């Protein structure tokens, strides 16, 4: 169980984390060339990193590419701006799908066409040499010099930037980034490991002790068996049987010199020289043929 706890703690899935320019990228975003682990069942939204310029890009169809100004993972919003400095016109084409994980605050805006001498608040990308376009929310005092042309519900924007918020989708492996609790969770893991480690050490020592004890028993048993076998089967080469045992258990054949034409005094069994009327069992306690002990 301790091993399982350690592996679970240390093997916890880590969500991808990257850096693009000055923007830190992690859940619920990831760079388009990165593939989160299949074991992390989370929904990610691709960002594009332009390594040449160090800018982070978020594509919102059909409006197109917007540059990322900032991502706040604690308050859960991403701030975007238009690199062509014509955000109002770009927002005309912005249409978030329904349902969408992203939300934004909308407000009623009015576009006014004004004479060139009214330069205050003009949008250059929507203006020309004869008329300028002004976008305002609520009432707009123009002394009847400007004519309203469009009424649109647009995302709240200011200084060429607007924000999208998102809701957490309950991804347990990655929500700590959003809540700011990643550091606290790491500390919790360390505490858990510290509490689990003593039990793991005790269990390891117990297993080692049992193994050593069993090994010693096996070695001791083997030594006893070998000793007993040596006592039972080990023949004596110097001690033979007494005369009464020899007469009682064998039929004696005494080989004398010259019998059956034998001229050699070398025993063909023990390959040793023998004397006349010498008995094998008088010097050895084993059968000269099968080597069985007669003791």
PDB file of C-alpha atoms in Angstrom:
ATOM      1  CA  UNK A   1       0.000   0.000   0.000  1.00  0.00           C
ATOM      2  CA  UNK A   2       2.857   2.366   0.813  1.00  0.00           C
ATOM      3  CA  UNK A   3       4.446   1.663  -2.565  1.00  0.00           C
ATOM      4  CA  UNK A   4       1.148   2.420  -4.260  1.00  0.00           C
ATOM      5  CA  UNK A   5       0.816   5.712  -2.404  1.00  0.00           C
ATOM      6  CA  UNK A   6       4.333   6.775  -3.327  1.00  0.00           C
ATOM      7  CA  UNK A   7       3.884   5.944  -7.005  1.00  0.00           C
ATOM      8  CA  UNK A   8       0.535   7.706  -7.094  1.00  0.00           C
ATOM      9  CA  UNK A   9       1.960  10.839  -5.497  1.00  0.00           C
ATOM     10  CA  UNK A  10       5.152  11.031  -7.493  1.00  0.00           C
ATOM     11  CA  UNK A  11       3.576   9.838 -10.725  1.00  0.00           C
ATOM     12  CA  UNK A  12       0.788  12.425 -10.708  1.00  0.00           C
ATOM     13  CA  UNK A  13       0.109  13.773 -14.171  1.00  0.00           C
ATOM     14  CA  UNK A  14       1.732  17.117 -14.794  1.00  0.00           C
ATOM     15  CA  UNK A  15      -0.054  19.461 -17.180  1.00  0.00           C
ATOM     16  CA  UNK A  16       2.007  20.980 -20.024  1.00  0.00           C
ATOM     17  CA  UNK A  17       3.515  24.368 -19.258  1.00  0.00           C
ATOM     18  CA  UNK A  18       5.314  26.586 -21.758  1.00  0.00           C
ATOM     19  CA  UNK A  19       6.522  30.118 -22.258  1.00  0.00           C
ATOM     20  CA  UNK A  20       6.007  32.248 -25.350  1.00  0.00           C
ATOM     21  CA  UNK A  21       7.589  35.668 -25.059  1.00  0.00           C
ATOM     22  CA  UNK A  22       6.303  37.130 -21.795  1.00  0.00           C
ATOM     23  CA  UNK A  23       3.192  34.939 -21.736  1.00  0.00           C
ATOM     24  CA  UNK A  24       3.093  31.805 -19.593  1.00  0.00           C
ATOM     25  CA  UNK A  25       1.010  29.096 -21.277  1.00  0.00           C
ATOM     26  CA  UNK A  26      -0.683  26.262 -19.405  1.00  0.00           C
ATOM     27  CA  UNK A  27      -4.152  24.850 -18.771  1.00  0.00           C
ATOM     28  CA  UNK A  28      -6.658  25.578 -20.292  1.00  0.00           C
ATOM     29  CA  UNK A  29      -4.301  26.707 -23.073  1.00  0.00           C
ATOM     30  CA  UNK A  30      -1.394  24.986 -24.747  1.00  0.00           C
ATOM     31  CA  UNK A  31       0.831  25.744 -27.707  1.00  0.00           C
ATOM     32  CA  UNK A  32      -0.337  24.154 -30.938  1.00  0.00           C
ATOM     33  CA  UNK A  33       2.748  21.913 -31.337  1.00  0.00           C
ATOM     34  CA  UNK A  34       2.309  20.430 -27.866  1.00  0.00           C
ATOM     35  CA  UNK A  35       0.146  17.373 -27.226  1.00  0.00           C
ATOM     36  CA  UNK A  36      -1.092  16.858 -23.653  1.00  0.00           C
ATOM     37  CA  UNK A  37      -0.828  13.376 -22.180  1.00  0.00           C
ATOM     38  CA  UNK A  38      -3.699  11.081 -23.154  1.00  0.00           C
ATOM     39  CA  UNK A  39      -4.201  10.302 -19.471  1.00  0.00           C
ATOM     40  CA  UNK A  40      -5.174  13.940 -18.794  1.00  0.00           C
ATOM     41  CA  UNK A  41      -8.824  14.210 -19.739  1.00  0.00           C
ATOM     42  CA  UNK A  42      -8.961  17.984 -20.138  1.00  0.00           C
ATOM     43  CA  UNK A  43     -10.085  20.393 -22.828  1.00  0.00           C
ATOM     44  CA  UNK A  44      -7.302  22.587 -24.183  1.00  0.00           C
ATOM     45  CA  UNK A  45      -7.361  25.620 -26.481  1.00  0.00           C
ATOM     46  CA  UNK A  46      -4.483  26.092 -28.878  1.00  0.00           C
ATOM     47  CA  UNK A  47      -2.322  29.181 -28.916  1.00  0.00           C
ATOM     48  CA  UNK A  48       0.227  29.956 -31.613  1.00  0.00           C
ATOM     49  CA  UNK A  49       3.700  31.148 -30.669  1.00  0.00           C
ATOM     50  CA  UNK A  50       5.506  33.385 -33.127  1.00  0.00           C
ATOM     51  CA  UNK A  51       9.079  32.765 -32.000  1.00  0.00           C
ATOM     52  CA  UNK A  52      10.450  35.443 -34.302  1.00  0.00           C
ATOM     53  CA  UNK A  53       8.469  38.275 -32.741  1.00  0.00           C
ATOM     54  CA  UNK A  54       7.888  36.580 -29.372  1.00  0.00           C
ATOM     55  CA  UNK A  55       4.129  37.109 -29.612  1.00  0.00           C
ATOM     56  CA  UNK A  56       1.370  34.707 -28.617  1.00  0.00           C
ATOM     57  CA  UNK A  57      -1.602  34.416 -30.982  1.00  0.00           C
ATOM     58  CA  UNK A  58      -5.155  33.257 -30.317  1.00  0.00           C
ATOM     59  CA  UNK A  59      -7.297  32.422 -33.335  1.00  0.00           C
ATOM     60  CA  UNK A  60     -11.012  33.268 -33.024  1.00  0.00           C
ATOM     61  CA  UNK A  61     -12.931  32.395 -36.186  1.00  0.00           C
ATOM     62  CA  UNK A  62     -14.250  34.059 -38.178  1.00  0.00           C
ATOM     63  CA  UNK A  63     -12.612  37.227 -36.877  1.00  0.00           C
ATOM     64  CA  UNK A  64      -9.118  35.766 -37.248  1.00  0.00           C
ATOM     65  CA  UNK A  65      -5.909  36.142 -35.271  1.00  0.00           C
ATOM     66  CA  UNK A  66      -5.661  38.250 -32.124  1.00  0.00           C
ATOM     67  CA  UNK A  67      -2.499  38.807 -30.106  1.00  0.00           C
ATOM     68  CA  UNK A  68      -2.414  37.809 -26.459  1.00  0.00           C
ATOM     69  CA  UNK A  69      -1.615  40.691 -24.161  1.00  0.00           C
ATOM     70  CA  UNK A  70      -2.007  38.869 -20.869  1.00  0.00           C
ATOM     71  CA  UNK A  71      -3.454  35.699 -19.352  1.00  0.00           C
ATOM     72  CA  UNK A  72      -4.623  35.819 -15.742  1.00  0.00           C
ATOM     73  CA  UNK A  73      -5.043  32.232 -14.521  1.00  0.00           C
ATOM     74  CA  UNK A  74      -6.256  33.261 -11.071  1.00  0.00           C
ATOM     75  CA  UNK A  75      -9.115  35.446 -12.280  1.00  0.00           C
ATOM     76  CA  UNK A  76      -9.457  33.308 -15.411  1.00  0.00           C
ATOM     77  CA  UNK A  77      -9.364  35.767 -18.257  1.00  0.00           C
ATOM     78  CA  UNK A  78      -7.291  36.279 -21.393  1.00  0.00           C
ATOM     79  CA  UNK A  79      -6.712  39.795 -22.731  1.00  0.00           C
ATOM     80  CA  UNK A  80      -6.423  40.189 -26.513  1.00  0.00           C
ATOM     81  CA  UNK A  81      -5.555  43.034 -28.839  1.00  0.00           C
ATOM     82  CA  UNK A  82      -5.527  43.681 -32.561  1.00  0.00           C
ATOM     83  CA  UNK A  83      -2.029  43.951 -34.069  1.00  0.00           C
ATOM     84  CA  UNK A  84      -3.464  46.083 -36.904  1.00  0.00           C
ATOM     85  CA  UNK A  85      -4.854  48.588 -34.394  1.00  0.00           C
ATOM     86  CA  UNK A  86      -8.403  48.343 -35.682  1.00  0.00           C
ATOM     87  CA  UNK A  87     -10.086  46.344 -32.945  1.00  0.00           C
ATOM     88  CA  UNK A  88     -13.565  47.830 -33.366  1.00  0.00           C
ATOM     89  CA  UNK A  89     -13.770  46.726 -36.974  1.00  0.00           C
ATOM     90  CA  UNK A  90     -12.419  43.283 -36.073  1.00  0.00           C
ATOM     91  CA  UNK A  91     -15.047  42.867 -33.367  1.00  0.00           C
ATOM     92  CA  UNK A  92     -17.794  43.305 -35.969  1.00  0.00           C
ATOM     93  CA  UNK A  93     -16.823  39.828 -37.186  1.00  0.00           C
ATOM     94  CA  UNK A  94     -16.395  38.238 -33.765  1.00  0.00           C
ATOM     95  CA  UNK A  95     -19.017  35.603 -33.044  1.00  0.00           C
ATOM     96  CA  UNK A  96     -18.432  33.261 -30.118  1.00  0.00           C
ATOM     97  CA  UNK A  97     -20.053  29.858 -30.619  1.00  0.00           C
ATOM     98  CA  UNK A  98     -22.950  28.786 -28.416  1.00  0.00           C
ATOM     99  CA  UNK A  99     -22.228  27.077 -26.128  1.00  0.00           C
ATOM    100  CA  UNK A 100     -18.710  28.386 -25.663  1.00  0.00           C
ATOM    101  CA  UNK A 101     -16.260  28.024 -22.783  1.00  0.00           C
ATOM    102  CA  UNK A 102     -15.408  31.691 -23.257  1.00  0.00           C
ATOM    103  CA  UNK A 103     -17.536  34.631 -22.309  1.00  0.00           C
ATOM    104  CA  UNK A 104     -17.265  38.380 -22.623  1.00  0.00           C
ATOM    105  CA  UNK A 105     -19.233  41.403 -21.571  1.00  0.00           C
ATOM    106  CA  UNK A 106     -21.215  43.074 -24.349  1.00  0.00           C
ATOM    107  CA  UNK A 107     -22.356  46.647 -24.645  1.00  0.00           C
ATOM    108  CA  UNK A 108     -24.357  48.693 -27.139  1.00  0.00           C
ATOM    109  CA  UNK A 109     -22.121  50.807 -29.329  1.00  0.00           C
ATOM    110  CA  UNK A 110     -23.048  53.476 -31.863  1.00  0.00           C
ATOM    111  CA  UNK A 111     -20.929  54.386 -34.864  1.00  0.00           C
ATOM    112  CA  UNK A 112     -21.035  58.027 -35.896  1.00  0.00           C
ATOM    113  CA  UNK A 113     -19.766  59.628 -39.086  1.00  0.00           C
ATOM    114  CA  UNK A 114     -18.423  63.041 -38.273  1.00  0.00           C
ATOM    115  CA  UNK A 115     -16.726  65.872 -40.150  1.00  0.00           C
ATOM    116  CA  UNK A 116     -12.909  65.837 -40.213  1.00  0.00           C
ATOM    117  CA  UNK A 117     -12.621  68.727 -37.779  1.00  0.00           C
ATOM    118  CA  UNK A 118     -13.963  66.513 -34.965  1.00  0.00           C
ATOM    119  CA  UNK A 119     -10.918  64.412 -34.364  1.00  0.00           C
ATOM    120  CA  UNK A 120     -11.697  63.445 -30.781  1.00  0.00           C
ATOM    121  CA  UNK A 121     -12.180  59.684 -30.424  1.00  0.00           C
ATOM    122  CA  UNK A 122     -11.923  58.963 -34.112  1.00  0.00           C
ATOM    123  CA  UNK A 123     -11.057  55.519 -35.454  1.00  0.00           C
ATOM    124  CA  UNK A 124      -8.496  56.004 -38.169  1.00  0.00           C
ATOM    125  CA  UNK A 125      -8.979  52.609 -39.810  1.00  0.00           C
ATOM    126  CA  UNK A 126     -12.684  53.426 -40.346  1.00  0.00           C
ATOM    127  CA  UNK A 127     -12.144  57.015 -41.445  1.00  0.00           C
ATOM    128  CA  UNK A 128     -11.175  58.752 -44.674  1.00  0.00           C
ATOM    129  CA  UNK A 129     -10.221  62.194 -45.824  1.00  0.00           C
ATOM    130  CA  UNK A 130     -13.797  63.533 -45.799  1.00  0.00           C
ATOM    131  CA  UNK A 131     -15.350  61.782 -42.827  1.00  0.00           C
ATOM    132  CA  UNK A 132     -14.222  60.241 -39.582  1.00  0.00           C
ATOM    133  CA  UNK A 133     -15.871  57.465 -37.645  1.00  0.00           C
ATOM    134  CA  UNK A 134     -16.420  57.643 -33.936  1.00  0.00           C
ATOM    135  CA  UNK A 135     -17.616  54.764 -31.802  1.00  0.00           C
ATOM    136  CA  UNK A 136     -19.335  55.552 -28.536  1.00  0.00           C
ATOM    137  CA  UNK A 137     -21.348  53.712 -25.930  1.00  0.00           C
ATOM    138  CA  UNK A 138     -24.324  55.515 -24.458  1.00  0.00           C
ATOM    139  CA  UNK A 139     -24.992  59.130 -25.339  1.00  0.00           C
ATOM    140  CA  UNK A 140     -22.660  61.102 -27.519  1.00  0.00           C
ATOM    141  CA  UNK A 141     -22.698  64.889 -27.660  1.00  0.00           C
ATOM    142  CA  UNK A 142     -21.708  66.061 -31.083  1.00  0.00           C
ATOM    143  CA  UNK A 143     -23.688  69.301 -31.429  1.00  0.00           C
ATOM    144  CA  UNK A 144     -25.512  67.720 -34.357  1.00  0.00           C
ATOM    145  CA  UNK A 145     -22.302  67.518 -36.357  1.00  0.00           C
ATOM    146  CA  UNK A 146     -22.192  63.724 -36.410  1.00  0.00           C
ATOM    147  CA  UNK A 147     -24.640  61.297 -37.903  1.00  0.00           C
ATOM    148  CA  UNK A 148     -25.204  57.844 -36.364  1.00  0.00           C
ATOM    149  CA  UNK A 149     -24.778  55.034 -38.900  1.00  0.00           C
ATOM    150  CA  UNK A 150     -24.646  51.735 -37.023  1.00  0.00           C
ATOM    151  CA  UNK A 151     -25.873  50.352 -33.735  1.00  0.00           C
ATOM    152  CA  UNK A 152     -24.002  47.247 -32.678  1.00  0.00           C
ATOM    153  CA  UNK A 153     -23.730  45.017 -29.669  1.00  0.00           C
ATOM    154  CA  UNK A 154     -19.971  44.574 -29.278  1.00  0.00           C
ATOM    155  CA  UNK A 155     -17.643  43.194 -26.604  1.00  0.00           C
ATOM    156  CA  UNK A 156     -16.535  45.821 -24.142  1.00  0.00           C
ATOM    157  CA  UNK A 157     -13.163  47.082 -25.321  1.00  0.00           C
ATOM    158  CA  UNK A 158     -10.786  49.865 -24.511  1.00  0.00           C
ATOM    159  CA  UNK A 159      -7.366  50.916 -25.741  1.00  0.00           C
ATOM    160  CA  UNK A 160      -7.465  48.390 -28.582  1.00  0.00           C
ATOM    161  CA  UNK A 161      -7.926  45.449 -26.165  1.00  0.00           C
ATOM    162  CA  UNK A 162     -10.760  43.271 -24.894  1.00  0.00           C
ATOM    163  CA  UNK A 163     -11.027  40.264 -22.573  1.00  0.00           C
ATOM    164  CA  UNK A 164     -12.516  36.796 -22.634  1.00  0.00           C
ATOM    165  CA  UNK A 165     -13.217  34.866 -19.448  1.00  0.00           C
ATOM    166  CA  UNK A 166     -13.558  31.093 -19.065  1.00  0.00           C
ATOM    167  CA  UNK A 167     -15.030  28.689 -16.570  1.00  0.00           C
ATOM    168  CA  UNK A 168     -13.085  25.749 -15.222  1.00  0.00           C
ATOM    169  CA  UNK A 169     -14.236  22.470 -16.781  1.00  0.00           C
ATOM    170  CA  UNK A 170     -13.461  20.471 -13.649  1.00  0.00           C
ATOM    171  CA  UNK A 171     -10.143  19.051 -14.807  1.00  0.00           C
ATOM    172  CA  UNK A 172      -8.767  17.893 -11.455  1.00  0.00           C
ATOM    173  CA  UNK A 173      -5.214  17.453 -12.739  1.00  0.00           C
ATOM    174  CA  UNK A 174      -4.928  21.014 -13.948  1.00  0.00           C
ATOM    175  CA  UNK A 175      -7.342  23.232 -12.027  1.00  0.00           C
ATOM    176  CA  UNK A 176      -4.644  24.056  -9.493  1.00  0.00           C
ATOM    177  CA  UNK A 177      -3.124  26.441 -12.039  1.00  0.00           C
ATOM    178  CA  UNK A 178      -6.350  28.383 -12.128  1.00  0.00           C
ATOM    179  CA  UNK A 179      -6.941  28.527  -8.412  1.00  0.00           C
ATOM    180  CA  UNK A 180      -3.379  29.421  -7.563  1.00  0.00           C
ATOM    181  CA  UNK A 181      -3.121  26.287  -5.401  1.00  0.00           C
ATOM    182  CA  UNK A 182      -0.366  24.529  -7.310  1.00  0.00           C
ATOM    183  CA  UNK A 183       2.260  25.358  -4.706  1.00  0.00           C
ATOM    184  CA  UNK A 184      -0.036  24.285  -1.883  1.00  0.00           C
ATOM    185  CA  UNK A 185      -0.649  20.955  -3.586  1.00  0.00           C
ATOM    186  CA  UNK A 186       3.080  20.337  -3.971  1.00  0.00           C
ATOM    187  CA  UNK A 187       3.515  20.994  -0.247  1.00  0.00           C
ATOM    188  CA  UNK A 188       0.667  18.580   0.432  1.00  0.00           C
ATOM    189  CA  UNK A 189       2.409  15.917  -1.636  1.00  0.00           C
ATOM    190  CA  UNK A 190       5.648  16.419   0.291  1.00  0.00           C
ATOM    191  CA  UNK A 191       3.806  16.061   3.600  1.00  0.00           C
ATOM    192  CA  UNK A 192       2.086  12.900   2.369  1.00  0.00           C
ATOM    193  CA  UNK A 193       5.405  11.391   1.280  1.00  0.00           C
ATOM    194  CA  UNK A 194       6.949  12.269   4.654  1.00  0.00           C
ATOM    195  CA  UNK A 195       4.097  10.530   6.478  1.00  0.00           C
ATOM    196  CA  UNK A 196       4.192   7.471   4.226  1.00  0.00           C
ATOM    197  CA  UNK A 197       7.978   6.999   4.104  1.00  0.00           C
ATOM    198  CA  UNK A 198       8.452   5.589   7.662  1.00  0.00           C
ATOM    199  CA  UNK A 199       5.891   2.852   6.994  1.00  0.00           C
ATOM    200  CA  UNK A 200       7.634   2.024   3.737  1.00  0.00           C
ATOM    201  CA  UNK A 201      11.010   1.747   5.508  1.00  0.00           C
ATOM    202  CA  UNK A 202       9.577  -0.496   8.250  1.00  0.00           C
ATOM    203  CA  UNK A 203       7.923  -2.744   5.684  1.00  0.00           C
ATOM    204  CA  UNK A 204      11.168  -3.013   3.687  1.00  0.00           C
ATOM    205  CA  UNK A 205      13.209  -3.885   6.787  1.00  0.00           C
ATOM    206  CA  UNK A 206      10.656  -6.520   7.820  1.00  0.00           C
ATOM    207  CA  UNK A 207      10.753  -8.157   4.393  1.00  0.00           C
ATOM    208  CA  UNK A 208      14.560  -8.119   4.438  1.00  0.00           C
ATOM    209  CA  UNK A 209      14.663  -9.696   7.920  1.00  0.00           C
ATOM    210  CA  UNK A 210      12.254 -12.474   6.933  1.00  0.00           C
ATOM    211  CA  UNK A 211      14.248 -13.209   3.812  1.00  0.00           C
ATOM    212  CA  UNK A 212      17.544 -13.386   5.728  1.00  0.00           C
ATOM    213  CA  UNK A 213      16.011 -15.627   8.410  1.00  0.00           C
ATOM    214  CA  UNK A 214      14.635 -17.991   5.781  1.00  0.00           C
ATOM    215  CA  UNK A 215      17.973 -18.050   3.973  1.00  0.00           C
ATOM    216  CA  UNK A 216      19.820 -18.931   7.196  1.00  0.00           C
ATOM    217  CA  UNK A 217      17.390 -21.772   7.887  1.00  0.00           C
ATOM    218  CA  UNK A 218      17.951 -23.166   4.402  1.00  0.00           C
ATOM    219  CA  UNK A 219      21.724 -22.967   4.784  1.00  0.00           C
ATOM    220  CA  UNK A 220      21.624 -24.597   8.221  1.00  0.00           C
ATOM    221  CA  UNK A 221      19.395 -27.418   6.976  1.00  0.00           C
ATOM    222  CA  UNK A 222      21.687 -28.022   4.038  1.00  0.00           C
ATOM    223  CA  UNK A 223      24.729 -28.276   6.323  1.00  0.00           C
ATOM    224  CA  UNK A 224      22.938 -30.785   8.565  1.00  0.00           C
ATOM    225  CA  UNK A 225      21.955 -32.963   5.604  1.00  0.00           C
ATOM    226  CA  UNK A 226      25.471 -32.906   4.215  1.00  0.00           C
ATOM    227  CA  UNK A 227      26.925 -33.815   7.619  1.00  0.00           C
ATOM    228  CA  UNK A 228      24.527 -36.709   8.048  1.00  0.00           C
ATOM    229  CA  UNK A 229      25.261 -37.949   4.557  1.00  0.00           C
ATOM    230  CA  UNK A 230      28.972 -37.810   5.276  1.00  0.00           C
ATOM    231  CA  UNK A 231      28.529 -39.817   8.475  1.00  0.00           C
ATOM    232  CA  UNK A 232      26.440 -42.520   6.762  1.00  0.00           C
ATOM    233  CA  UNK A 233      28.154 -42.951   3.419  1.00  0.00           C
ATOM    234  CA  UNK A 234      31.709 -41.905   3.997  1.00  0.00           C
ATOM    235  CA  UNK A 235      33.814 -45.105   3.856  1.00  0.00           C
ATOM    236  CA  UNK A 236      36.787 -45.674   6.096  1.00  0.00           C
ATOM    237  CA  UNK A 237      39.973 -46.480   4.278  1.00  0.00           C
ATOM    238  CA  UNK A 238      41.950 -47.318   7.396  1.00  0.00           C
ATOM    239  CA  UNK A 239      39.542 -49.176   9.675  1.00  0.00           C
ATOM    240  CA  UNK A 240      38.332 -52.642   8.708  1.00  0.00           C
ATOM    241  CA  UNK A 241      36.001 -55.182  10.248  1.00  0.00           C
ATOM    242  CA  UNK A 242      36.936 -57.433  13.130  1.00  0.00           C
ATOM    243  CA  UNK A 243      37.393 -61.135  12.468  1.00  0.00           C
ATOM    244  CA  UNK A 244      33.966 -62.206  13.764  1.00  0.00           C
ATOM    245  CA  UNK A 245      32.100 -59.812  11.421  1.00  0.00           C
ATOM    246  CA  UNK A 246      34.177 -60.860   8.479  1.00  0.00           C
ATOM    247  CA  UNK A 247      33.403 -64.559   9.055  1.00  0.00           C
ATOM    248  CA  UNK A 248      29.728 -63.876   9.724  1.00  0.00           C
ATOM    249  CA  UNK A 249      28.870 -61.825   6.617  1.00  0.00           C
ATOM    250  CA  UNK A 250      31.122 -63.053   3.849  1.00  0.00           C
ATOM    251  CA  UNK A 251      32.489 -66.059   2.105  1.00  0.00           C
ATOM    252  CA  UNK A 252      36.180 -65.680   2.211  1.00  0.00           C
ATOM    253  CA  UNK A 253      38.269 -66.119  -0.848  1.00  0.00           C
ATOM    254  CA  UNK A 254      41.950 -66.062  -0.019  1.00  0.00           C
ATOM    255  CA  UNK A 255      44.148 -65.412  -2.975  1.00  0.00           C
ATOM    256  CA  UNK A 256      47.641 -66.722  -2.563  1.00  0.00           C
ATOM    257  CA  UNK A 257      50.621 -66.224  -4.711  1.00  0.00           C
ATOM    258  CA  UNK A 258      50.575 -68.284  -7.878  1.00  0.00           C
ATOM    259  CA  UNK A 259      46.909 -69.377  -7.596  1.00  0.00           C
ATOM    260  CA  UNK A 260      45.153 -69.663 -10.940  1.00  0.00           C
ATOM    261  CA  UNK A 261      48.312 -68.642 -12.646  1.00  0.00           C
ATOM    262  CA  UNK A 262      48.432 -65.271 -11.002  1.00  0.00           C
ATOM    263  CA  UNK A 263      51.998 -64.178 -10.691  1.00  0.00           C
ATOM    264  CA  UNK A 264      51.378 -60.568  -9.664  1.00  0.00           C
ATOM    265  CA  UNK A 265      51.048 -59.417  -6.075  1.00  0.00           C
ATOM    266  CA  UNK A 266      48.926 -56.436  -7.221  1.00  0.00           C
ATOM    267  CA  UNK A 267      45.222 -56.601  -6.356  1.00  0.00           C
ATOM    268  CA  UNK A 268      43.096 -56.051  -9.453  1.00  0.00           C
ATOM    269  CA  UNK A 269      40.376 -54.375  -7.338  1.00  0.00           C
ATOM    270  CA  UNK A 270      42.207 -51.990  -5.059  1.00  0.00           C
ATOM    271  CA  UNK A 271      45.248 -51.756  -7.317  1.00  0.00           C
ATOM    272  CA  UNK A 272      47.497 -52.197  -4.317  1.00  0.00           C
ATOM    273  CA  UNK A 273      50.086 -54.869  -3.442  1.00  0.00           C
ATOM    274  CA  UNK A 274      48.846 -57.555  -1.068  1.00  0.00           C
ATOM    275  CA  UNK A 275      50.441 -60.162   1.150  1.00  0.00           C
ATOM    276  CA  UNK A 276      49.648 -63.832   1.138  1.00  0.00           C
ATOM    277  CA  UNK A 277      46.410 -64.659   2.978  1.00  0.00           C
ATOM    278  CA  UNK A 278      45.710 -60.911   3.433  1.00  0.00           C
ATOM    279  CA  UNK A 279      42.075 -60.127   3.895  1.00  0.00           C
ATOM    280  CA  UNK A 280      40.485 -57.034   2.276  1.00  0.00           C
ATOM    281  CA  UNK A 281      37.828 -56.579   4.955  1.00  0.00           C
ATOM    282  CA  UNK A 282      40.431 -56.666   7.633  1.00  0.00           C
ATOM    283  CA  UNK A 283      41.671 -53.351   6.411  1.00  0.00           C
ATOM    284  CA  UNK A 284      38.510 -51.837   4.848  1.00  0.00           C
ATOM    285  CA  UNK A 285      34.909 -51.625   5.975  1.00  0.00           C
ATOM    286  CA  UNK A 286      33.476 -51.556   2.434  1.00  0.00           C
ATOM    287  CA  UNK A 287      32.790 -54.194  -0.157  1.00  0.00           C
ATOM    288  CA  UNK A 288      35.664 -54.259  -2.656  1.00  0.00           C
ATOM    289  CA  UNK A 289      33.214 -54.584  -5.585  1.00  0.00           C
ATOM    290  CA  UNK A 290      30.216 -52.312  -4.881  1.00  0.00           C
ATOM    291  CA  UNK A 291      31.811 -50.173  -2.156  1.00  0.00           C
ATOM    292  CA  UNK A 292      28.833 -50.661   0.192  1.00  0.00           C
ATOM    293  CA  UNK A 293      29.705 -49.963   3.830  1.00  0.00           C
ATOM    294  CA  UNK A 294      29.481 -53.028   6.055  1.00  0.00           C
ATOM    295  CA  UNK A 295      29.594 -51.131   9.342  1.00  0.00           C
TER     296      UNK A 295
END
